[in-house]
């Protein structure tokens, strides 16, 4: 074999080896890590139907899904970089994250759903007004949207948060305490609210109308928002379409979500979803007025370590 031919063979072999090594790198999909809760309705629908994977395929992006028990650890994971996007969380949760110095960016919100959370008592309870809550034990999930509803309701009745005995419980524990009469009232949200109304003798003492808008927010990190605007655009578009589909197909959506929500009766799921707007829209600076009310209320009740300017946040918008 000639030296020239030998050199050419070596070059070909090296080129093939480089090509084989480079191919997997070029084809490897980027991971989009999405955090969600069991009650993250629209994200749960996207996950169960594989819709978002299809929408992001052209951008060579694969999705990994990460479930969290509630909004607080979800946003903590986002803040430390363990996930890239957060599914919807109650409007109170970003306020607490902001007070803790988290560098978060809003990229979508759901229009208000004030009737999707309420303060309930047993049907035979002697409590007939918000003022009657004075001195009573009330189950509530700390830092959740219902926490703000309770503060706002007490303020309306001329009471302070210190006038009640809060029992900070998860929704499941709150339901158990309420059912077993360990608490006098329970503040909860959908679908736990409709489930309790369907299965227990209850009365609504007050819902969010006139007290708490209950807007839910989708968040990311400031860094991710700057680096991946097209990914956020795709996710936003799919959330809008899914919200539209749910409102147009409430029963079909309920049949999908029921098994995901602990085999909840689709009739209860449909009732619960009817109280949520599921209207996904962009976040506008002037829409953060409710966030400021929330921040001021928690700070005034000594439940936030520092005051918060709700406008000092990053807001993603399409290019």
GROMACS .gro file of N, CA, C and O in nm, residues 31-38 40 43 47 63-70 73-74 77 82-87:
model
  112
   31UNK      N    1  -3.325   1.960   2.735
   31UNK     CA    2  -3.427   1.926   2.834
   31UNK      C    3  -3.497   2.052   2.885
   31UNK      O    4  -3.433   2.148   2.926
   32UNK      N    5  -3.629   2.050   2.882
   32UNK     CA    6  -3.710   2.152   2.945
   32UNK      C    7  -3.771   2.088   3.070
   32UNK      O    8  -3.851   1.995   3.060
   33UNK      N    9  -3.734   2.137   3.187
   33UNK     CA   10  -3.779   2.077   3.313
   33UNK      C   11  -3.897   2.158   3.367
   33UNK      O   12  -3.882   2.275   3.400
   34UNK      N   13  -4.013   2.093   3.372
   34UNK     CA   14  -4.135   2.161   3.415
   34UNK      C   15  -4.180   2.108   3.551
   34UNK      O   16  -4.197   1.987   3.569
   35UNK      N   17  -4.198   2.198   3.645
   35UNK     CA   18  -4.250   2.162   3.776
   35UNK      C   19  -4.399   2.188   3.781
   35UNK      O   20  -4.448   2.287   3.726
   36UNK      N   21  -4.472   2.100   3.847
   36UNK     CA   22  -4.618   2.115   3.854
   36UNK      C   23  -4.670   2.052   3.983
   36UNK      O   24  -4.599   1.981   4.053
   37UNK      N   25  -4.796   2.082   4.014
   37UNK     CA   26  -4.866   2.020   4.125
   37UNK      C   27  -4.976   1.931   4.069
   37UNK      O   28  -5.013   1.943   3.952
   38UNK      N   29  -5.031   1.845   4.153
   38UNK     CA   30  -5.140   1.759   4.107
   38UNK      C   31  -5.257   1.841   4.056
   38UNK      O   32  -5.328   1.801   3.964
   40UNK      N   33  -5.240   2.126   3.899
   40UNK     CA   34  -5.203   2.213   3.787
   40UNK      C   35  -5.282   2.170   3.663
   40UNK      O   36  -5.234   2.092   3.582
   43UNK      N   37  -5.150   2.233   3.272
   43UNK     CA   38  -5.025   2.159   3.252
   43UNK      C   39  -5.051   2.009   3.259
   43UNK      O   40  -4.992   1.930   3.183
   47UNK      N   41  -4.962   1.747   2.972
   47UNK     CA   42  -4.876   1.632   3.003
   47UNK      C   43  -4.945   1.501   2.963
   47UNK      O   44  -4.883   1.413   2.902
   63UNK      N   45  -3.907   1.712   2.722
   63UNK     CA   46  -3.959   1.761   2.850
   63UNK      C   47  -3.940   1.658   2.959
   63UNK      O   48  -3.965   1.539   2.939
   64UNK      N   49  -3.897   1.704   3.075
   64UNK     CA   50  -3.901   1.619   3.194
   64UNK      C   51  -3.997   1.684   3.293
   64UNK      O   52  -3.997   1.806   3.310
   65UNK      N   53  -4.082   1.601   3.355
   65UNK     CA   54  -4.188   1.650   3.442
   65UNK      C   55  -4.153   1.622   3.588
   65UNK      O   56  -4.109   1.513   3.622
   66UNK      N   57  -4.177   1.720   3.674
   66UNK     CA   58  -4.140   1.708   3.815
   66UNK      C   59  -4.257   1.753   3.902
   66UNK      O   60  -4.292   1.871   3.902
   67UNK      N   61  -4.315   1.658   3.976
   67UNK     CA   62  -4.432   1.691   4.058
   67UNK      C   63  -4.391   1.734   4.198
   67UNK      O   64  -4.300   1.676   4.258
   68UNK      N   65  -4.459   1.837   4.251
   68UNK     CA   66  -4.434   1.890   4.384
   68UNK      C   67  -4.563   1.890   4.464
   68UNK      O   68  -4.672   1.901   4.408
   69UNK      N   69  -4.555   1.880   4.597
   69UNK     CA   70  -4.676   1.874   4.680
   69UNK      C   71  -4.754   2.004   4.687
   69UNK      O   72  -4.875   2.005   4.703
   70UNK      N   73  -4.685   2.118   4.673
   70UNK     CA   74  -4.753   2.248   4.673
   70UNK      C   75  -4.662   2.353   4.610
   70UNK      O   76  -4.551   2.324   4.566
   73UNK      N   77  -4.244   2.458   4.766
   73UNK     CA   78  -4.125   2.386   4.720
   73UNK      C   79  -4.107   2.392   4.569
   73UNK      O   80  -3.995   2.383   4.519
   74UNK      N   81  -4.217   2.412   4.497
   74UNK     CA   82  -4.209   2.425   4.351
   74UNK      C   83  -4.128   2.548   4.312
   74UNK      O   84  -4.035   2.541   4.230
   77UNK      N   85  -3.758   2.518   4.403
   77UNK     CA   86  -3.684   2.441   4.302
   77UNK      C   87  -3.652   2.528   4.182
   77UNK      O   88  -3.544   2.518   4.123
   82UNK      N   89  -3.335   2.395   3.975
   82UNK     CA   90  -3.365   2.252   3.955
   82UNK      C   91  -3.473   2.227   3.851
   82UNK      O   92  -3.488   2.115   3.803
   83UNK      N   93  -3.553   2.328   3.822
   83UNK     CA   94  -3.651   2.322   3.713
   83UNK      C   95  -3.643   2.453   3.635
   83UNK      O   96  -3.584   2.551   3.682
   84UNK      N   97  -3.703   2.454   3.516
   84UNK     CA   98  -3.698   2.572   3.429
   84UNK      C   99  -3.828   2.651   3.429
   84UNK      O  100  -3.826   2.774   3.418
   85UNK      N  101  -3.939   2.581   3.440
   85UNK     CA  102  -4.070   2.646   3.438
   85UNK      C  103  -4.155   2.594   3.553
   85UNK      O  104  -4.148   2.477   3.590
   86UNK      N  105  -4.239   2.682   3.606
   86UNK     CA  106  -4.336   2.643   3.707
   86UNK      C  107  -4.476   2.651   3.649
   86UNK      O  108  -4.513   2.754   3.591
   87UNK      N  109  -4.552   2.544   3.665
   87UNK     CA  110  -4.694   2.549   3.631
   87UNK      C  111  -4.762   2.648   3.725
   87UNK      O  112  -4.699   2.703   3.816
   0.00000   0.00000   0.00000
